[in-house]
mmCIF file of C-alpha atoms in Angstrom:
data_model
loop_
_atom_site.group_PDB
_atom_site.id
_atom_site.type_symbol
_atom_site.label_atom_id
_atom_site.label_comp_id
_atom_site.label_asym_id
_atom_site.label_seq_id
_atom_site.Cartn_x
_atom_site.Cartn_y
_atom_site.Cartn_z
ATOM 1 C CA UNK S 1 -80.878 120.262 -89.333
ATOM 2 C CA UNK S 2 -81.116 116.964 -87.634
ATOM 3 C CA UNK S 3 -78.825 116.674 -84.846
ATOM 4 C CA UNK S 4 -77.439 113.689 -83.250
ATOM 5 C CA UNK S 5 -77.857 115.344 -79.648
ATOM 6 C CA UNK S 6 -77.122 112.386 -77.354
ATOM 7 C CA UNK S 7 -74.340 110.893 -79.512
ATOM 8 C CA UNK S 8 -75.956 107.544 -80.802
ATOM 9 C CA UNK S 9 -75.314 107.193 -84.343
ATOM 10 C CA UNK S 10 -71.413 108.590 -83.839
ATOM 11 C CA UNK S 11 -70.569 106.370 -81.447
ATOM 12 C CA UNK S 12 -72.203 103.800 -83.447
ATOM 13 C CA UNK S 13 -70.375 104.614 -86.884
ATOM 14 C CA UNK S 14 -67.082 104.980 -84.756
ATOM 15 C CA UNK S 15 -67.177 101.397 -83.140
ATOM 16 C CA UNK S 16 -68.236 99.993 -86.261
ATOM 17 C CA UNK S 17 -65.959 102.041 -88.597
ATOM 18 C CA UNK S 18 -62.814 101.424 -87.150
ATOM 19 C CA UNK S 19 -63.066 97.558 -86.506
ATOM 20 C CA UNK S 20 -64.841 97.214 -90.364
ATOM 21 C CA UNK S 21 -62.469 99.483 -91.691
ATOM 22 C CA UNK S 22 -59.302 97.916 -90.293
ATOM 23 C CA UNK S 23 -59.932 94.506 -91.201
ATOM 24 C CA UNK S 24 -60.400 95.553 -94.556
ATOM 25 C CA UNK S 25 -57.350 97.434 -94.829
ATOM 26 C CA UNK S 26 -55.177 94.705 -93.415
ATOM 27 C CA UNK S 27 -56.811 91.966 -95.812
ATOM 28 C CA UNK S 28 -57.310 94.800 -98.877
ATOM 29 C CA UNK S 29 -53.476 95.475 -98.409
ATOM 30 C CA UNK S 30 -52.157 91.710 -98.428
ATOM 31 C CA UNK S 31 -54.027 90.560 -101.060
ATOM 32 C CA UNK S 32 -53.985 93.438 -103.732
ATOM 33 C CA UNK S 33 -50.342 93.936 -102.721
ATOM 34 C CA UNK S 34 -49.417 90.668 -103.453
ATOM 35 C CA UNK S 35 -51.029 91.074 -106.951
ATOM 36 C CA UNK S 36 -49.545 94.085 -108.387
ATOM 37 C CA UNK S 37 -45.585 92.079 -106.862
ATOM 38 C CA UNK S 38 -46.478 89.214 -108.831
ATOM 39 C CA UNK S 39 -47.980 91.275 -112.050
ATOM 40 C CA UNK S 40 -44.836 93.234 -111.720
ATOM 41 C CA UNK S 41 -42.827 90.447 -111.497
ATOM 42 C CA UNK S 42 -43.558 89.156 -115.349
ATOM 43 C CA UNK S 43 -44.624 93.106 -116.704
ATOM 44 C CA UNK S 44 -43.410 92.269 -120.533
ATOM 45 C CA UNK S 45 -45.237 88.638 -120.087
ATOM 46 C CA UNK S 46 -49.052 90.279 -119.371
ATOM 47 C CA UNK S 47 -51.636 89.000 -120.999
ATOM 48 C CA UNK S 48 -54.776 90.846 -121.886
ATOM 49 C CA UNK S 49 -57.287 90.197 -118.729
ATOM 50 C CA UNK S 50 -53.809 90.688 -116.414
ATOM 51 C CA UNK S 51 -53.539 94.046 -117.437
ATOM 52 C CA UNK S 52 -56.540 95.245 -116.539
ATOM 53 C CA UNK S 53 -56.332 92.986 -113.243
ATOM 54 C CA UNK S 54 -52.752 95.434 -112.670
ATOM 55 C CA UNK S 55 -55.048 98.097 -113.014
ATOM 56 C CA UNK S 56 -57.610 97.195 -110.503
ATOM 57 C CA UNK S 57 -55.461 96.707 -108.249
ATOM 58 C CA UNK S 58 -53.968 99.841 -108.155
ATOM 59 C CA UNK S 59 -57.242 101.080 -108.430
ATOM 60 C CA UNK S 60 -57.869 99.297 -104.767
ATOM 61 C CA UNK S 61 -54.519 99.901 -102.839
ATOM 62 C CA UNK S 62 -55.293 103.522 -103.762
ATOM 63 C CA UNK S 63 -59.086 102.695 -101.628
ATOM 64 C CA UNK S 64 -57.445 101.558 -98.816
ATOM 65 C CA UNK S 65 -54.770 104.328 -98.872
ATOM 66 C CA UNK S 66 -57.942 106.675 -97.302
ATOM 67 C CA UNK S 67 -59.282 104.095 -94.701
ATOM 68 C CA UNK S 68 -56.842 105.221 -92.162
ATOM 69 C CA UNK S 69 -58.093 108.725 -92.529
ATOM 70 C CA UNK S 70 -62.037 107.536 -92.528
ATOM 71 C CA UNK S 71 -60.802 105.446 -89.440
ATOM 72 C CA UNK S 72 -59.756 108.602 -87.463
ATOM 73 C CA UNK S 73 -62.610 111.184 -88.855
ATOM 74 C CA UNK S 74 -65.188 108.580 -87.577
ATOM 75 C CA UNK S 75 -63.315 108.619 -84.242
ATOM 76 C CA UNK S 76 -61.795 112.318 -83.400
ATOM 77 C CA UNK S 77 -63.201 114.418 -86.549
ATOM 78 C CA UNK S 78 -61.454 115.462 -89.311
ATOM 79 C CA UNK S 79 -57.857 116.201 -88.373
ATOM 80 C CA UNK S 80 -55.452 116.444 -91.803
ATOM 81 C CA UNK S 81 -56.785 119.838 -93.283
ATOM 82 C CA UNK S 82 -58.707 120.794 -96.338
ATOM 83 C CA UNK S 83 -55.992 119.538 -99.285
ATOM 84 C CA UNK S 84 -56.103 116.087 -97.799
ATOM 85 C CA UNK S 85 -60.338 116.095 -97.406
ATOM 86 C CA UNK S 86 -59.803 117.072 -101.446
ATOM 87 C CA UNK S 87 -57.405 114.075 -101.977
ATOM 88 C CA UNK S 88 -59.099 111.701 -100.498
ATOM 89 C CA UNK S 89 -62.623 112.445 -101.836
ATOM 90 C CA UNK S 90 -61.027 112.318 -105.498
ATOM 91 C CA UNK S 91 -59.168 108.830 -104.382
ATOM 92 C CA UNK S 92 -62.649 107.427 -103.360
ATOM 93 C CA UNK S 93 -64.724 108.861 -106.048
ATOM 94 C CA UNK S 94 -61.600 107.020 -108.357
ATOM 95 C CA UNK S 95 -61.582 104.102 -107.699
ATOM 96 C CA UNK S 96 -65.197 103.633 -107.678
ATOM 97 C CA UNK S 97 -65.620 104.827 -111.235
ATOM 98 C CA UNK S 98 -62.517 103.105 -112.293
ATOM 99 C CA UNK S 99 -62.598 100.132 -110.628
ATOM 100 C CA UNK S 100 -66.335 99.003 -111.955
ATOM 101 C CA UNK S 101 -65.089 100.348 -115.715
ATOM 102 C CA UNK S 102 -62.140 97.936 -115.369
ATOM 103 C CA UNK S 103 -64.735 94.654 -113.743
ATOM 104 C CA UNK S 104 -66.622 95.867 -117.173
ATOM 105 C CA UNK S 105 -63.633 95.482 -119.255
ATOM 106 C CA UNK S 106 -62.056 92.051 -117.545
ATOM 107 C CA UNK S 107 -66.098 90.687 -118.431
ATOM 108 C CA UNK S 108 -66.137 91.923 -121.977
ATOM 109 C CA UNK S 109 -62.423 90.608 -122.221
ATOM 110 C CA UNK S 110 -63.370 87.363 -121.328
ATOM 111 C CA UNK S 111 -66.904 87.232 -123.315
ATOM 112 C CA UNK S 112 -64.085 87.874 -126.339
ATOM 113 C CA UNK S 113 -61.746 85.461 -125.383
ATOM 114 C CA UNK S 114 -64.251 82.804 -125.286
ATOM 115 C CA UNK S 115 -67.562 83.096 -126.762
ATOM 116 C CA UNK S 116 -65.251 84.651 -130.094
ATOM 117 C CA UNK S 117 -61.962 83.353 -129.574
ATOM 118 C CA UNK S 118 -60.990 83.892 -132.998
ATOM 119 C CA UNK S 119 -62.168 86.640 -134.060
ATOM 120 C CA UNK S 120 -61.339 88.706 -131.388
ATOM 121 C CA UNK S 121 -57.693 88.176 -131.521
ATOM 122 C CA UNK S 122 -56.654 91.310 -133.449
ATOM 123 C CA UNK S 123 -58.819 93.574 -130.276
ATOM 124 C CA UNK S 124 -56.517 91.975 -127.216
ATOM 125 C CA UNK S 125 -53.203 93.461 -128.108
ATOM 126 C CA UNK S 126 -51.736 94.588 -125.124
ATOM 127 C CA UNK S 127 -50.627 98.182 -126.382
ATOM 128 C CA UNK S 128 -54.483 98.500 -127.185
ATOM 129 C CA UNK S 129 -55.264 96.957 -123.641
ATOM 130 C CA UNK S 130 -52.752 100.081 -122.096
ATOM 131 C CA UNK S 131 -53.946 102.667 -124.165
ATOM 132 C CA UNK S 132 -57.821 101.414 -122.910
ATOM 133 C CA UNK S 133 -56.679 101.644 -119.215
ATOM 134 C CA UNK S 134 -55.078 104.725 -119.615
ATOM 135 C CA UNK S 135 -58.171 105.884 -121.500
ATOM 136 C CA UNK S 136 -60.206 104.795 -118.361
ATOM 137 C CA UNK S 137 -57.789 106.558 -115.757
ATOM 138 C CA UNK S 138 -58.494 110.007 -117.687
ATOM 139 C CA UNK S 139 -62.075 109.783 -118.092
ATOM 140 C CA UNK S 140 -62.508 108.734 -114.611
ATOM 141 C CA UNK S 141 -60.388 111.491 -113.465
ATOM 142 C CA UNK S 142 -62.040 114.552 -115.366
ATOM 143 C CA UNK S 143 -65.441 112.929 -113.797
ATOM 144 C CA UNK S 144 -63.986 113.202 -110.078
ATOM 145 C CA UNK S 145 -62.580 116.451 -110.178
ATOM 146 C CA UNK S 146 -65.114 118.445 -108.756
ATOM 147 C CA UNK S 147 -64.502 116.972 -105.368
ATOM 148 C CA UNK S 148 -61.049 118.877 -105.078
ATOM 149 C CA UNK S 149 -63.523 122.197 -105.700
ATOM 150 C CA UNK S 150 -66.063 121.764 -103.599
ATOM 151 C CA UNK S 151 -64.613 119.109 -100.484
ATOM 152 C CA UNK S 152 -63.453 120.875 -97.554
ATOM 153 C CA UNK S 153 -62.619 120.713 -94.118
ATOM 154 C CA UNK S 154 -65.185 122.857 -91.899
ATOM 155 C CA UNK S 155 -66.443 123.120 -88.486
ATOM 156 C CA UNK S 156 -69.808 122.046 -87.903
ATOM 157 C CA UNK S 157 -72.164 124.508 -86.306
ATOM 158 C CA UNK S 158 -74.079 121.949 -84.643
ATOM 159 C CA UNK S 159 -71.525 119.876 -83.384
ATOM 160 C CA UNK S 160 -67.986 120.287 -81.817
ATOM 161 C CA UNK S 161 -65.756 118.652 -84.844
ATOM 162 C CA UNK S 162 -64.217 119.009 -87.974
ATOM 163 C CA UNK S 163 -65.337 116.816 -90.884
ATOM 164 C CA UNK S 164 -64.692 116.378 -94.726
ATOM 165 C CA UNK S 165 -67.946 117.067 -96.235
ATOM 166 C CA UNK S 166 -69.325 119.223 -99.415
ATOM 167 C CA UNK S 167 -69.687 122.469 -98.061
ATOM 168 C CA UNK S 168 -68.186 124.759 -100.500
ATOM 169 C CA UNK S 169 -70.255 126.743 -103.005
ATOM 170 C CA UNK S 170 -73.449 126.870 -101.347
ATOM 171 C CA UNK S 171 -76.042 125.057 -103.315
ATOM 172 C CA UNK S 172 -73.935 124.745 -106.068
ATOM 173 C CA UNK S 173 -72.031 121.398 -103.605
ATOM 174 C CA UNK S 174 -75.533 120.346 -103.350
ATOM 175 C CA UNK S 175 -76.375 120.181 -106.475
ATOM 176 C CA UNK S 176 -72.845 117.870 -106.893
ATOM 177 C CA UNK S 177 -73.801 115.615 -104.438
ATOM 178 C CA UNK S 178 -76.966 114.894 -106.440
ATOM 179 C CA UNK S 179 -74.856 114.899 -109.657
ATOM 180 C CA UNK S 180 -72.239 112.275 -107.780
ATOM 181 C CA UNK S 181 -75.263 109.965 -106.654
ATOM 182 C CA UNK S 182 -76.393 109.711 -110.510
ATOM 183 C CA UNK S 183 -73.486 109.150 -111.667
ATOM 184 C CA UNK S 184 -72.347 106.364 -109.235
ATOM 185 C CA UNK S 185 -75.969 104.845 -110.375
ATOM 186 C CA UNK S 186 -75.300 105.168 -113.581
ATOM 187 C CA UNK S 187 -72.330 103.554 -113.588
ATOM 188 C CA UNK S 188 -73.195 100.556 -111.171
ATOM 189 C CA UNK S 189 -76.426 99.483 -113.083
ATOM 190 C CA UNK S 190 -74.122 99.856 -116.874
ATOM 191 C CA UNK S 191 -71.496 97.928 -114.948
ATOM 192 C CA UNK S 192 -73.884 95.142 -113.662
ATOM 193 C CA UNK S 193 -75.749 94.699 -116.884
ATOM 194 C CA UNK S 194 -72.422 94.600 -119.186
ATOM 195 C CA UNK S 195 -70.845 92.079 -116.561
ATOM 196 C CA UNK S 196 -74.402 90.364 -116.560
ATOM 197 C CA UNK S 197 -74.462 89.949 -120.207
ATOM 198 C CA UNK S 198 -71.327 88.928 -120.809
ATOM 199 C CA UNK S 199 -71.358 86.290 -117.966
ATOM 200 C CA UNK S 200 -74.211 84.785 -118.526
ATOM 201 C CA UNK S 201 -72.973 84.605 -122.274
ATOM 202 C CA UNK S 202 -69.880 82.872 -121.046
ATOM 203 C CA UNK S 203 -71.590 80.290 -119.188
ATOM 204 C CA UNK S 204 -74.086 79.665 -122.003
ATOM 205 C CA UNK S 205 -71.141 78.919 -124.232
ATOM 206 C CA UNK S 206 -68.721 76.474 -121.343
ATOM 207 C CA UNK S 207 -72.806 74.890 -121.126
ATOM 208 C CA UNK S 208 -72.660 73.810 -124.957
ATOM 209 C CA UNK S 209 -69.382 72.600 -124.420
ATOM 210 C CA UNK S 210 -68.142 69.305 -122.930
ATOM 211 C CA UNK S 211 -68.903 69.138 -119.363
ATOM 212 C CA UNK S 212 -65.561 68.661 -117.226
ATOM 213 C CA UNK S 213 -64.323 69.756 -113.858
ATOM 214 C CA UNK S 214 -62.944 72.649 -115.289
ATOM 215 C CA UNK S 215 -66.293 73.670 -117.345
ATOM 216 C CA UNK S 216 -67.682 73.808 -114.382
ATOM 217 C CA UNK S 217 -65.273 75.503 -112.167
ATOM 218 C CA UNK S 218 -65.544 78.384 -114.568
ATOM 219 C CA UNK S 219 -69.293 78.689 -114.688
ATOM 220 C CA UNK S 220 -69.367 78.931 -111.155
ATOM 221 C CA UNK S 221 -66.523 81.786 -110.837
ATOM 222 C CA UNK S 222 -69.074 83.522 -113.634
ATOM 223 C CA UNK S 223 -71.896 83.542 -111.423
ATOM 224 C CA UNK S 224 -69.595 84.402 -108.620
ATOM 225 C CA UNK S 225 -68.185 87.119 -109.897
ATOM 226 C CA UNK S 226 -71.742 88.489 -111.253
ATOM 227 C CA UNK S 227 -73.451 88.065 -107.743
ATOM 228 C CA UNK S 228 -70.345 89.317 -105.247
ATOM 229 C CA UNK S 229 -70.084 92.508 -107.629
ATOM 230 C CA UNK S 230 -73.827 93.129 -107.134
ATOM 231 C CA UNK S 231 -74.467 92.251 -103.266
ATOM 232 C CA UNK S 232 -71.440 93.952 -102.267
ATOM 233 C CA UNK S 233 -73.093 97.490 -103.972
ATOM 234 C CA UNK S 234 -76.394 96.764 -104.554
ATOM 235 C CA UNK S 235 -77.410 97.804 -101.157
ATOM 236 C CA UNK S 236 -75.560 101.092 -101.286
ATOM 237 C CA UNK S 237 -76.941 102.190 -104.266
ATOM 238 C CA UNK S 238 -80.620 101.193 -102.956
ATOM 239 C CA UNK S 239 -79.893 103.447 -99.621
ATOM 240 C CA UNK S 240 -78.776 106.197 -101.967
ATOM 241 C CA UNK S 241 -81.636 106.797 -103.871
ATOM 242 C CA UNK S 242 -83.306 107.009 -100.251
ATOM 243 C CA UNK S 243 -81.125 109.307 -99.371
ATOM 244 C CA UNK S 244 -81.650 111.298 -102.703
ATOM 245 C CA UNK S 245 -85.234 111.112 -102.268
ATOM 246 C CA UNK S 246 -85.516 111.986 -98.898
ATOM 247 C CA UNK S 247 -82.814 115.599 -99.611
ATOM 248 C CA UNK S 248 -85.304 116.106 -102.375
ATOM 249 C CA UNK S 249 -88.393 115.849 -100.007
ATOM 250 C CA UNK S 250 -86.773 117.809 -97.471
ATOM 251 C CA UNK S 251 -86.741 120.908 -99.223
ATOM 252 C CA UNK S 252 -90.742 121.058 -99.395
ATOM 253 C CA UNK S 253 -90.668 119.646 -95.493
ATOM 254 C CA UNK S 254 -88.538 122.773 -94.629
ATOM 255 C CA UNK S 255 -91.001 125.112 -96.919
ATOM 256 C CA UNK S 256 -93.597 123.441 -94.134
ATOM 257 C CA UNK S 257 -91.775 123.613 -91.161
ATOM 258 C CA UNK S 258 -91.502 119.707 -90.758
ATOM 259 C CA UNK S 259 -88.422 117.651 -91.034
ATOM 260 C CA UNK S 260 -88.654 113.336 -90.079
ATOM 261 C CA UNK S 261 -85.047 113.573 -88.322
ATOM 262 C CA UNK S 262 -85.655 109.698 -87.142
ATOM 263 C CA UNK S 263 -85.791 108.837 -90.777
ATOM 264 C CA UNK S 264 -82.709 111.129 -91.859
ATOM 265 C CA UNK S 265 -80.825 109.779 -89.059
ATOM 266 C CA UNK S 266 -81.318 105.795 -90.000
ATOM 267 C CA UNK S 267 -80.638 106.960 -93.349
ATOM 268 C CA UNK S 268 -77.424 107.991 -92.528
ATOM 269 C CA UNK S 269 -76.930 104.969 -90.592
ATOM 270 C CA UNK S 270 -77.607 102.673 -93.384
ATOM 271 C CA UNK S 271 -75.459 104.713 -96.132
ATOM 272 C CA UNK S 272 -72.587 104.262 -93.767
ATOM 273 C CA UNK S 273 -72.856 100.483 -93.237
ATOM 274 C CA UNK S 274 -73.463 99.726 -97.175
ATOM 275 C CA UNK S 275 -71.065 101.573 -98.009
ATOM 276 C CA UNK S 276 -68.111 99.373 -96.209
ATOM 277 C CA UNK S 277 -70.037 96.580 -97.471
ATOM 278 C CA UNK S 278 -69.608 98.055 -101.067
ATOM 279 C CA UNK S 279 -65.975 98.992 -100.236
ATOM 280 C CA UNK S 280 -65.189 95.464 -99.084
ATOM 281 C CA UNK S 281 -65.587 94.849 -102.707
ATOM 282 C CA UNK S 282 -61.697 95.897 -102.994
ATOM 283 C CA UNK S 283 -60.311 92.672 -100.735
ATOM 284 C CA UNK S 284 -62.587 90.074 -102.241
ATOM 285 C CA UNK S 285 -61.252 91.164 -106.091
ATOM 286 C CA UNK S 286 -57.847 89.249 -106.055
ATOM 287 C CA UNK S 287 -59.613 85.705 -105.034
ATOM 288 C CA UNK S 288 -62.015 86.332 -107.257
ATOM 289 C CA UNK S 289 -59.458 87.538 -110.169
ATOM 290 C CA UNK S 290 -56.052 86.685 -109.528
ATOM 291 C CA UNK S 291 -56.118 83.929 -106.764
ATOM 292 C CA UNK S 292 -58.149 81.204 -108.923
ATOM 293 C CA UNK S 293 -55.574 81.232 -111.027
ATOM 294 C CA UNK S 294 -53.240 78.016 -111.342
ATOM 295 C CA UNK S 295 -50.264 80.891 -113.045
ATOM 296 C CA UNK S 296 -50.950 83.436 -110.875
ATOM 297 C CA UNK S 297 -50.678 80.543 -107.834
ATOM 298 C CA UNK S 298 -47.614 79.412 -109.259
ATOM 299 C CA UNK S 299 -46.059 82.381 -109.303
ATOM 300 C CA UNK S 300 -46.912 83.685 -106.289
ATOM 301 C CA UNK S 301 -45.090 80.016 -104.840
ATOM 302 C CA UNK S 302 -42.291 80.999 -106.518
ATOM 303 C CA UNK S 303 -42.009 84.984 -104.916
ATOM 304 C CA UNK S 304 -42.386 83.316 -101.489
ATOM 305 C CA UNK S 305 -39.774 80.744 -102.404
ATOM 306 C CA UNK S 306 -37.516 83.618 -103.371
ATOM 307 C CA UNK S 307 -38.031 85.787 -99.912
ATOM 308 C CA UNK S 308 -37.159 83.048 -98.319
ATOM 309 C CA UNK S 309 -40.347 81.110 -97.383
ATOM 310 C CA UNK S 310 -39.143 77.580 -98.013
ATOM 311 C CA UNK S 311 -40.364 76.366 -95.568
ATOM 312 C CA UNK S 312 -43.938 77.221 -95.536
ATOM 313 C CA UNK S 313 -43.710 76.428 -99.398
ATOM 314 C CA UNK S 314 -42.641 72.703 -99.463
ATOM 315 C CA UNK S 315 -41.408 71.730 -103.089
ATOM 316 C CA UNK S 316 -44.143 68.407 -103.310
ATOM 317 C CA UNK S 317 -46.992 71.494 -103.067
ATOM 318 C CA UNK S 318 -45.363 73.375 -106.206
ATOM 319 C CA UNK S 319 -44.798 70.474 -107.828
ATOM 320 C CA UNK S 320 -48.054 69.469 -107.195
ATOM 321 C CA UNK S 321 -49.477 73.303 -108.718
ATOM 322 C CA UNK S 322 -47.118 72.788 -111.732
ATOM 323 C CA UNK S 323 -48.292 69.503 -112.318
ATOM 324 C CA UNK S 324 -51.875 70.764 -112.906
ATOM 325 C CA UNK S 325 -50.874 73.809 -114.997
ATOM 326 C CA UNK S 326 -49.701 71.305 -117.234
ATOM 327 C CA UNK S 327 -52.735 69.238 -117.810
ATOM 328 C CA UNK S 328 -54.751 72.455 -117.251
ATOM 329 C CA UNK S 329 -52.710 73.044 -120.521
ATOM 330 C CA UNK S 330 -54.500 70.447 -122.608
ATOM 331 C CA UNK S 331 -57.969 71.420 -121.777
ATOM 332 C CA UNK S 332 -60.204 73.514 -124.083
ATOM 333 C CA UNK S 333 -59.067 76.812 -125.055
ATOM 334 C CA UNK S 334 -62.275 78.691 -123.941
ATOM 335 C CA UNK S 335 -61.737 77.893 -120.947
ATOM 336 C CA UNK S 336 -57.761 77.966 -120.363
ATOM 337 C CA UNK S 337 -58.785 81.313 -121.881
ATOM 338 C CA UNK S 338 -62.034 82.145 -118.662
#
């Protein structure tokens, strides 16, 4: 056991936790919230990549739904019992899994709609797109049940708190924390390389085409997309292998009688801080998504018009945003398509 004796690290994660964590939630809230109103607002009128953009963010508000809690565990301990440690653990193990299957799916969606626009017509049906997402919830789910088994609310021995941690089961929750690291790796790197390859297949294709404004807004939103998705969890993943490696390497260290505490304990340190950074993932996704958009603009004019913002949403600027979804209109279909 490495201990934490003069308090450093928690009143480090605690300071940092619950200013990170409440930004996020606040910005997280506004912006996904105002994406699943306006997808709401047109349900029967989805198209294909909206779908799965309804479905991410769900996928998110259900994220920030557990930042409150992580807010106060970093703080007092864990205070809410052992059914809402379970919930939460399965809510963050979730979205994770779902939301880079769905960041997958938007990337091979748009690889269809543009590199093979035609032929890929008869594979973007929307009951197809619901049953895929539906698919994707129950797959997802099955994966993060073993957190409600082995999550639970205990008292440390070696310090005076509750948390939410894998104690159950002995060895067997250790083994599931290993299992849960893999996985999460797993699914990053597929996630990164399908989003990669499609991307980068995108922008080869808006290349060959006629170089406009609009080309080139889209090749730049691939890239952006590509390199947000992977700096915002790149880093996490890196300082869980680390972690992996070093709870592998501690078992023969223990067999010896020697334990590196000062690594264990910047370890810990640095899975905590890329972690938020990975999580902050879930309040860039509807400007990268949804707020690019000219429709999804337009309509989200038009929801503030109706709850009374008229003021703050002069007519000349919707005008304005209408008048460019028109000519945006008459450019090439690949990319009113991206």
């Amino acid at each position: 056991y490495c201990g934490d004796e003069d308090g450093t690290l928690r009143s480090f994660m605690a300071t940092y936790e619950a200013l990170f964590y409440s930004c996020l939630f606040l910005l997280g809230v506004v912006g996904n919230g105002l994406m699943v109103t306006v997808l709401l607002s047109r349900w029967r009128l989805l198209r294909v990549s909206e779908i799965y953009l309804l479905h991410l963010a769900v996928s998110d508000l259900l994220l920030l739904a557990t930042f409150p809690f992580s807010i106060l565990e970093s703080i007092t301990g864990w205070l809410f019992g052992d059914f809402s440690c379970k919930l939460t653990g399965l809510a963050r193990q979730l979205n994770f899994l779902c939301g880079s299957f769905l960041l997958a799916c938007i990337a091979i969606d748009r690889y269809l709609a543009i590199v093979h626009a035609i032929s890929s017509l008869q594979h973007r049906r929307q009951r197809s797109v619901h049953l895929t997402c539906l698919s994707l919830w129950l797959v997802c789910f099955s994966m993060s049940v073993p957190n409600l088994v082995f999550l639970t609310a205990t008292d440390s021995t070696h310090a005076s708190r509750t948390s939410c941690s894998f104690y159950n089961y002995g060895i067997h929750a250790h083994n599931w924390v290993l299992a849960t690291r893999a996985l999460e790796h797993a699914v990053f790197f597929l996630s990164l390389v399908i989003m990669a390859y499609c991307y980068s297949t995108v922008v080869v294709t808006l290349v060959k085409s006629p170089r406009g404004p609009t080309q080139q807004g889209a090749i730049r939103l691939a890239l952006l997309i590509t390199l947000v998705f992977c700096v915002c969890w790149l880093p996490y993943n890196i300082a869980s292998v680390l972690r992996t490696v070093d709870d592998l390497r501690t078992v023969d260290d223990l067999n010896r009688g020697v334990r590196n505490c000062e690594s264990n304990l910047l370890l810990q340190a640095a899975l905590g801080v890329t972690k938020s950074l990975g999580f902050s993932h879930c309040c860039l996704n509807p400007f990268l998504y949804a707020f690019v958009g000219v429709r999804f603009r337009n309509d989200l004019l038009h929801l503030l018009s109706k709850l009374g913002c008229g003021c703050g949403c002069p007519q000349r600027l919707m005008k304005t945003q209408f008048n460019k979804a028109a000519l945006d209109s008459h450019r090439s279909s690949s990319c009113t398509a991206f």
